[in-house]
């Protein structure tokens, strides 16, 4: 099947061309519908219980100054009580510095201000629209309230996600073919600025890694290596993201994955000249038309360093009422390559 960069008709979408979705007019799950009991069982069956099993974080972490789009920021202040925090402390002291009660309890906690849409996150269907039209024809005026959205928020995503995950290492494929990459500080390949990922590169990476054919309900995780720049060069991380464009979104959507992810800060190539002024059309295709959630800044560095490219993908969302996206990171569970079962005691 041929996949091209033909753009959608905005007026037609607003008039209802993308509604109802393939899952029905009242659906809020999208391709999470594809993650059946059998799909979960098949994912767990990937694990060989006679061999070591390891877990890998797919989150990047967050800190004050974390590179983020526009006015998004992370701020954290420490709050202490029941002990003296020492000179130079500019946080908050609650209930004084004397220990509480007979046992002289002291404690620490934090006050945090940020958006769920920064660092490693999964975007829901209310994150992107086409001229005010969201997934399944929902209208922005009906969804938006001061305290959050009225429908399709994170608590509506259903049970925690457990499915097969495939890490498609596009950076490694490009390194082996054109060589148009650089190495990060860990020695892993990273795509160059504004690299347009192509369908051929995705298919080539799958073939190179001998990955199975993507199936409905999979988590398809593209690795560009870009996430390492959050520490190495934060300004560049935001300025020149590599990623897929329209044809690649169509190819991915054809396989009906539960979600797609990238390790760059945005889903798509950040190059307005190359995209002809279209802004985040991949968001609109995936979230509004196809009902496919997309993750951004999703780190594949731990699995790549371990030589793991197929795994059990697990995500339990932080169920903030009215929220549009979720920044609780997923994890991967896999048998590490070459790890032998423990020897029986003699």
Tab-separated table of C-alpha atoms in Angstrom:
chain	number	residue	atom	x	y	z
A	1	UNK	CA	0.000	0.000	0.000
A	2	UNK	CA	1.256	3.477	-0.904
A	3	UNK	CA	1.323	6.208	1.747
A	4	UNK	CA	1.757	9.827	0.693
A	5	UNK	CA	1.893	13.350	2.088
A	6	UNK	CA	-1.507	14.442	0.768
A	7	UNK	CA	-2.981	16.784	3.349
A	8	UNK	CA	-6.490	16.625	4.732
A	9	UNK	CA	-9.299	19.063	3.948
A	10	UNK	CA	-9.791	21.203	7.061
A	11	UNK	CA	-13.314	22.278	6.109
A	12	UNK	CA	-14.355	18.678	5.481
A	13	UNK	CA	-13.052	17.604	8.893
A	14	UNK	CA	-14.980	20.391	10.599
A	15	UNK	CA	-18.075	19.313	8.646
A	16	UNK	CA	-17.783	15.801	10.075
A	17	UNK	CA	-15.613	13.816	7.655
A	18	UNK	CA	-13.676	12.145	10.484
A	19	UNK	CA	-16.663	11.296	12.677
A	20	UNK	CA	-17.814	8.870	13.830
A	21	UNK	CA	-14.594	6.967	14.465
A	22	UNK	CA	-14.111	3.315	13.491
A	23	UNK	CA	-15.002	2.437	17.107
A	24	UNK	CA	-18.391	4.166	17.114
A	25	UNK	CA	-19.822	7.628	17.809
A	26	UNK	CA	-19.578	7.379	21.603
A	27	UNK	CA	-16.085	5.938	21.770
A	28	UNK	CA	-13.440	7.545	24.002
A	29	UNK	CA	-10.834	4.759	23.986
A	30	UNK	CA	-9.672	4.884	20.356
A	31	UNK	CA	-7.103	2.213	19.591
A	32	UNK	CA	-6.894	1.249	23.252
A	33	UNK	CA	-9.887	-0.866	22.158
A	34	UNK	CA	-7.349	-3.049	20.354
A	35	UNK	CA	-5.717	-4.065	23.643
A	36	UNK	CA	-7.856	-7.062	24.494
A	37	UNK	CA	-7.391	-9.647	27.222
A	38	UNK	CA	-5.731	-11.849	24.609
A	39	UNK	CA	-3.421	-9.017	23.556
A	40	UNK	CA	-2.305	-8.571	27.162
A	41	UNK	CA	-1.792	-12.312	27.580
A	42	UNK	CA	0.242	-12.486	24.368
A	43	UNK	CA	2.419	-9.602	25.567
A	44	UNK	CA	3.151	-11.308	28.880
A	45	UNK	CA	3.874	-14.566	27.046
A	46	UNK	CA	6.887	-12.829	25.462
A	47	UNK	CA	8.673	-13.196	28.799
A	48	UNK	CA	10.687	-16.337	29.468
A	49	UNK	CA	10.171	-16.930	33.172
A	50	UNK	CA	13.191	-19.244	33.327
A	51	UNK	CA	15.509	-16.370	32.438
A	52	UNK	CA	16.278	-13.075	34.208
A	53	UNK	CA	13.618	-10.404	33.772
A	54	UNK	CA	14.478	-6.719	33.991
A	55	UNK	CA	12.544	-3.491	33.985
A	56	UNK	CA	13.525	-0.358	32.066
A	57	UNK	CA	12.276	3.171	32.531
A	58	UNK	CA	11.034	4.983	29.451
A	59	UNK	CA	10.816	8.317	31.241
A	60	UNK	CA	13.338	11.124	30.970
A	61	UNK	CA	12.793	12.718	34.379
A	62	UNK	CA	12.123	16.395	35.031
A	63	UNK	CA	13.840	19.277	36.806
A	64	UNK	CA	13.612	23.069	37.076
A	65	UNK	CA	14.704	24.433	33.707
A	66	UNK	CA	13.714	21.300	31.785
A	67	UNK	CA	13.453	22.321	28.098
A	68	UNK	CA	9.799	22.748	27.185
A	69	UNK	CA	7.666	24.387	24.535
A	70	UNK	CA	6.454	27.999	24.911
A	71	UNK	CA	5.658	28.952	28.522
A	72	UNK	CA	5.583	25.435	29.932
A	73	UNK	CA	7.804	25.121	32.979
A	74	UNK	CA	8.451	22.950	35.989
A	75	UNK	CA	8.793	24.625	39.389
A	76	UNK	CA	9.354	22.835	42.694
A	77	UNK	CA	9.696	24.182	46.216
A	78	UNK	CA	10.611	22.113	49.245
A	79	UNK	CA	8.402	22.335	52.339
A	80	UNK	CA	9.802	21.197	55.692
A	81	UNK	CA	8.368	20.847	59.150
A	82	UNK	CA	9.720	19.714	62.502
A	83	UNK	CA	13.395	20.339	61.765
A	84	UNK	CA	15.792	23.191	60.978
A	85	UNK	CA	16.661	23.169	57.247
A	86	UNK	CA	19.820	25.177	57.805
A	87	UNK	CA	21.216	28.413	56.403
A	88	UNK	CA	20.377	29.412	52.862
A	89	UNK	CA	17.073	27.528	52.763
A	90	UNK	CA	14.491	29.571	50.838
A	91	UNK	CA	11.690	27.048	50.726
A	92	UNK	CA	8.684	26.896	53.030
A	93	UNK	CA	8.591	25.952	56.713
A	94	UNK	CA	5.281	24.528	57.896
A	95	UNK	CA	4.379	24.173	61.597
A	96	UNK	CA	7.753	25.452	62.755
A	97	UNK	CA	11.092	23.721	63.221
A	98	UNK	CA	10.321	21.960	66.499
A	99	UNK	CA	9.710	18.234	66.147
A	100	UNK	CA	6.036	17.306	66.374
A	101	UNK	CA	4.659	15.357	69.292
A	102	UNK	CA	6.468	13.179	71.756
A	103	UNK	CA	8.402	11.409	68.977
A	104	UNK	CA	9.585	14.777	67.581
A	105	UNK	CA	8.412	14.049	64.051
A	106	UNK	CA	9.920	16.018	61.202
A	107	UNK	CA	8.987	15.720	57.565
A	108	UNK	CA	9.612	17.083	54.083
A	109	UNK	CA	7.383	17.429	51.054
A	110	UNK	CA	7.209	19.574	47.962
A	111	UNK	CA	4.976	22.077	46.202
A	112	UNK	CA	4.987	21.586	42.432
A	113	UNK	CA	3.690	23.640	39.532
A	114	UNK	CA	3.918	22.307	35.966
A	115	UNK	CA	1.917	20.972	33.048
A	116	UNK	CA	1.278	17.299	32.374
A	117	UNK	CA	2.403	18.133	28.840
A	118	UNK	CA	6.146	18.295	29.344
A	119	UNK	CA	8.965	15.801	29.650
A	120	UNK	CA	7.822	12.207	29.001
A	121	UNK	CA	4.076	12.213	28.453
A	122	UNK	CA	1.217	10.607	26.591
A	123	UNK	CA	-1.183	12.958	24.846
A	124	UNK	CA	-4.902	12.298	24.933
A	125	UNK	CA	-7.613	13.145	22.428
A	126	UNK	CA	-8.307	16.604	23.857
A	127	UNK	CA	-4.728	17.706	23.238
A	128	UNK	CA	-5.188	18.557	19.538
A	129	UNK	CA	-8.029	19.685	17.280
A	130	UNK	CA	-8.750	20.708	13.705
A	131	UNK	CA	-10.284	24.185	13.903
A	132	UNK	CA	-12.001	23.363	17.189
A	133	UNK	CA	-13.070	19.825	16.220
A	134	UNK	CA	-11.682	17.002	18.343
A	135	UNK	CA	-11.863	13.192	18.193
A	136	UNK	CA	-15.268	11.777	17.266
A	137	UNK	CA	-16.610	15.214	16.442
A	138	UNK	CA	-16.377	16.694	19.949
A	139	UNK	CA	-16.317	20.488	19.862
A	140	UNK	CA	-13.915	22.612	21.837
A	141	UNK	CA	-16.645	24.846	23.234
A	142	UNK	CA	-18.321	21.793	24.761
A	143	UNK	CA	-15.095	20.380	26.171
A	144	UNK	CA	-13.281	23.378	27.630
A	145	UNK	CA	-13.913	24.497	31.181
A	146	UNK	CA	-11.718	26.553	33.479
A	147	UNK	CA	-10.733	23.541	35.584
A	148	UNK	CA	-10.180	21.138	32.671
A	149	UNK	CA	-12.008	19.245	29.929
A	150	UNK	CA	-15.451	17.736	30.393
A	151	UNK	CA	-14.895	14.541	28.374
A	152	UNK	CA	-12.090	12.307	27.088
A	153	UNK	CA	-9.843	13.281	30.003
A	154	UNK	CA	-7.124	10.984	31.319
A	155	UNK	CA	-9.431	9.144	33.775
A	156	UNK	CA	-11.521	8.063	30.762
A	157	UNK	CA	-8.603	6.143	29.198
A	158	UNK	CA	-9.680	2.873	30.773
A	159	UNK	CA	-7.486	0.391	32.649
A	160	UNK	CA	-3.700	0.701	32.783
A	161	UNK	CA	-2.115	-0.173	29.471
A	162	UNK	CA	-0.230	-3.455	29.110
A	163	UNK	CA	0.690	-4.494	25.593
A	164	UNK	CA	3.537	-5.485	23.300
A	165	UNK	CA	6.080	-2.730	22.777
A	166	UNK	CA	8.411	-2.482	19.784
A	167	UNK	CA	11.338	-0.049	19.803
A	168	UNK	CA	12.013	0.928	16.188
A	169	UNK	CA	15.556	2.297	16.180
A	170	UNK	CA	15.468	4.683	13.233
A	171	UNK	CA	18.724	6.328	14.334
A	172	UNK	CA	20.590	3.017	14.230
A	173	UNK	CA	19.140	2.229	10.812
A	174	UNK	CA	20.223	5.582	9.396
A	175	UNK	CA	23.668	5.096	10.959
A	176	UNK	CA	23.997	1.797	9.075
A	177	UNK	CA	22.757	3.179	5.736
A	178	UNK	CA	23.444	6.841	5.023
A	179	UNK	CA	25.546	7.515	8.119
A	180	UNK	CA	23.775	10.856	8.578
A	181	UNK	CA	23.877	10.695	12.377
A	182	UNK	CA	26.016	11.730	15.300
A	183	UNK	CA	26.785	9.999	18.595
A	184	UNK	CA	25.465	11.124	21.939
A	185	UNK	CA	27.607	11.102	25.064
A	186	UNK	CA	26.686	7.470	25.707
A	187	UNK	CA	27.906	6.486	22.252
A	188	UNK	CA	24.451	5.764	20.825
A	189	UNK	CA	23.439	7.172	17.402
A	190	UNK	CA	21.275	10.289	17.180
A	191	UNK	CA	19.546	11.705	14.110
A	192	UNK	CA	20.572	15.113	12.853
A	193	UNK	CA	18.568	18.340	13.099
A	194	UNK	CA	15.133	18.357	11.431
A	195	UNK	CA	15.620	14.892	9.985
A	196	UNK	CA	12.446	13.773	8.212
A	197	UNK	CA	11.852	10.153	9.157
A	198	UNK	CA	10.498	8.298	6.133
A	199	UNK	CA	8.297	5.244	5.710
A	200	UNK	CA	11.260	3.507	4.107
A	201	UNK	CA	13.409	4.194	7.164
A	202	UNK	CA	10.765	2.840	9.542
A	203	UNK	CA	10.351	-0.296	7.439
A	204	UNK	CA	14.112	-0.594	7.054
A	205	UNK	CA	14.645	-0.352	10.811
A	206	UNK	CA	12.046	-3.067	11.427
A	207	UNK	CA	13.765	-5.322	8.902
A	208	UNK	CA	17.253	-4.561	10.252
A	209	UNK	CA	16.183	-5.456	13.794
A	210	UNK	CA	14.160	-8.463	12.619
A	211	UNK	CA	11.170	-7.134	14.508
A	212	UNK	CA	7.787	-8.766	14.016
A	213	UNK	CA	5.230	-7.001	11.835
A	214	UNK	CA	3.359	-4.361	13.869
A	215	UNK	CA	-0.076	-5.508	14.979
A	216	UNK	CA	-3.173	-3.693	16.272
A	217	UNK	CA	-2.756	-2.683	19.905
A	218	UNK	CA	1.056	-2.528	19.870
A	219	UNK	CA	3.036	0.356	21.327
A	220	UNK	CA	5.301	1.523	18.489
A	221	UNK	CA	8.228	3.526	19.849
A	222	UNK	CA	10.424	5.435	17.403
A	223	UNK	CA	13.976	6.058	18.582
A	224	UNK	CA	15.746	9.111	17.174
A	225	UNK	CA	18.243	9.552	20.028
A	226	UNK	CA	17.043	13.145	20.441
A	227	UNK	CA	16.119	12.790	24.118
A	228	UNK	CA	19.793	12.865	25.142
A	229	UNK	CA	19.855	16.556	24.225
A	230	UNK	CA	17.703	17.500	27.229
A	231	UNK	CA	20.975	17.249	29.163
A	232	UNK	CA	23.580	17.774	26.450
A	233	UNK	CA	22.071	20.769	24.593
A	234	UNK	CA	18.595	21.834	25.796
A	235	UNK	CA	18.250	24.712	23.323
A	236	UNK	CA	18.934	22.459	20.360
A	237	UNK	CA	16.507	19.873	21.763
A	238	UNK	CA	13.673	22.371	21.271
A	239	UNK	CA	14.896	24.012	18.080
A	240	UNK	CA	15.372	21.237	15.561
A	241	UNK	CA	13.389	18.099	16.386
A	242	UNK	CA	13.529	15.199	13.897
A	243	UNK	CA	10.412	13.145	13.273
A	244	UNK	CA	7.802	11.735	10.904
A	245	UNK	CA	5.437	13.650	8.637
A	246	UNK	CA	2.097	12.858	7.014
A	247	UNK	CA	2.948	9.702	5.047
A	248	UNK	CA	4.570	8.127	8.094
A	249	UNK	CA	1.554	8.916	10.258
A	250	UNK	CA	-0.642	7.206	7.676
A	251	UNK	CA	1.658	4.164	7.666
A	252	UNK	CA	1.643	3.919	11.442
A	253	UNK	CA	-2.119	4.468	11.675
A	254	UNK	CA	-2.695	1.676	9.154
A	255	UNK	CA	-1.387	-0.776	11.787
A	256	UNK	CA	-3.781	0.572	14.467
A	257	UNK	CA	-1.257	0.733	17.352
A	258	UNK	CA	-2.489	1.481	20.854
A	259	UNK	CA	-0.015	4.343	20.827
A	260	UNK	CA	2.976	5.715	18.999
A	261	UNK	CA	5.911	7.477	20.599
A	262	UNK	CA	8.961	9.532	19.823
A	263	UNK	CA	11.915	10.513	22.003
A	264	UNK	CA	11.902	14.087	20.703
A	265	UNK	CA	9.848	16.819	22.374
A	266	UNK	CA	7.165	16.880	19.679
A	267	UNK	CA	5.527	14.289	17.467
A	268	UNK	CA	6.691	15.241	13.994
A	269	UNK	CA	9.535	16.955	12.219
A	270	UNK	CA	10.002	20.536	13.467
A	271	UNK	CA	10.522	22.249	10.144
A	272	UNK	CA	7.766	24.669	9.091
A	273	UNK	CA	9.396	25.325	5.733
A	274	UNK	CA	9.361	21.626	4.852
A	275	UNK	CA	5.782	21.201	6.104
A	276	UNK	CA	4.480	24.179	4.169
A	277	UNK	CA	3.208	26.017	7.236
A	278	UNK	CA	1.158	23.100	8.525
A	279	UNK	CA	1.545	22.841	12.297
A	280	UNK	CA	1.580	19.410	13.942
A	281	UNK	CA	-0.551	17.714	11.308
A	282	UNK	CA	0.587	14.399	12.778
A	283	UNK	CA	-1.133	15.306	16.044
A	284	UNK	CA	-4.338	15.958	14.154
A	285	UNK	CA	-4.196	12.759	12.111
A	286	UNK	CA	-3.446	10.558	15.096
A	287	UNK	CA	-5.530	12.168	17.827
A	288	UNK	CA	-8.487	13.589	15.915
A	289	UNK	CA	-8.930	11.161	13.029
A	290	UNK	CA	-7.435	7.830	14.062
A	291	UNK	CA	-7.949	7.783	17.823
A	292	UNK	CA	-4.296	6.920	18.455
A	293	UNK	CA	-2.593	8.407	21.490
A	294	UNK	CA	0.937	9.646	21.014
A	295	UNK	CA	3.798	9.939	23.448
A	296	UNK	CA	6.576	12.504	23.277
A	297	UNK	CA	9.982	12.747	24.975
A	298	UNK	CA	9.605	9.023	25.598
A	299	UNK	CA	13.107	7.779	26.283
A	300	UNK	CA	14.303	4.626	24.539
A	301	UNK	CA	17.876	5.025	25.800
A	302	UNK	CA	17.745	2.369	28.526
A	303	UNK	CA	16.268	-0.291	26.266
A	304	UNK	CA	18.593	0.660	23.394
A	305	UNK	CA	21.680	0.465	25.613
A	306	UNK	CA	20.537	-2.945	26.867
A	307	UNK	CA	19.939	-4.262	23.351
A	308	UNK	CA	16.201	-4.661	24.006
A	309	UNK	CA	13.795	-3.809	21.193
A	310	UNK	CA	10.678	-5.853	22.031
A	311	UNK	CA	9.138	-5.844	25.474
A	312	UNK	CA	6.043	-5.694	27.624
A	313	UNK	CA	4.960	-2.054	27.598
A	314	UNK	CA	3.213	-0.911	30.785
A	315	UNK	CA	1.640	2.430	31.612
A	316	UNK	CA	-0.574	3.409	34.537
A	317	UNK	CA	-1.877	6.952	33.973
A	318	UNK	CA	-2.105	9.595	36.673
A	319	UNK	CA	-5.866	10.088	36.722
A	320	UNK	CA	-6.171	13.831	37.153
A	321	UNK	CA	-9.785	14.771	36.466
A	322	UNK	CA	-10.115	17.073	33.458
A	323	UNK	CA	-6.522	16.564	32.300
A	324	UNK	CA	-5.651	16.351	28.608
A	325	UNK	CA	-2.325	14.506	28.846
A	326	UNK	CA	-0.448	12.342	31.305
A	327	UNK	CA	3.181	12.612	32.386
A	328	UNK	CA	3.526	9.402	34.378
A	329	UNK	CA	6.154	7.530	32.351
A	330	UNK	CA	5.762	3.965	31.108
A	331	UNK	CA	8.174	1.122	31.670
A	332	UNK	CA	9.382	-1.816	29.623
A	333	UNK	CA	9.727	-5.376	30.925
A	334	UNK	CA	11.938	-7.813	29.036
A	335	UNK	CA	14.449	-10.616	29.178
A	336	UNK	CA	17.802	-8.917	28.544
A	337	UNK	CA	19.657	-10.397	25.575
A	338	UNK	CA	22.198	-13.026	26.504
A	339	UNK	CA	21.046	-13.329	30.099
A	340	UNK	CA	21.066	-16.999	31.052
A	341	UNK	CA	18.796	-18.617	33.621
A	342	UNK	CA	20.270	-18.921	37.115
A	343	UNK	CA	22.138	-22.165	37.756
A	344	UNK	CA	20.532	-24.769	39.963
A	345	UNK	CA	22.304	-25.108	43.306
A	346	UNK	CA	24.533	-28.179	43.420
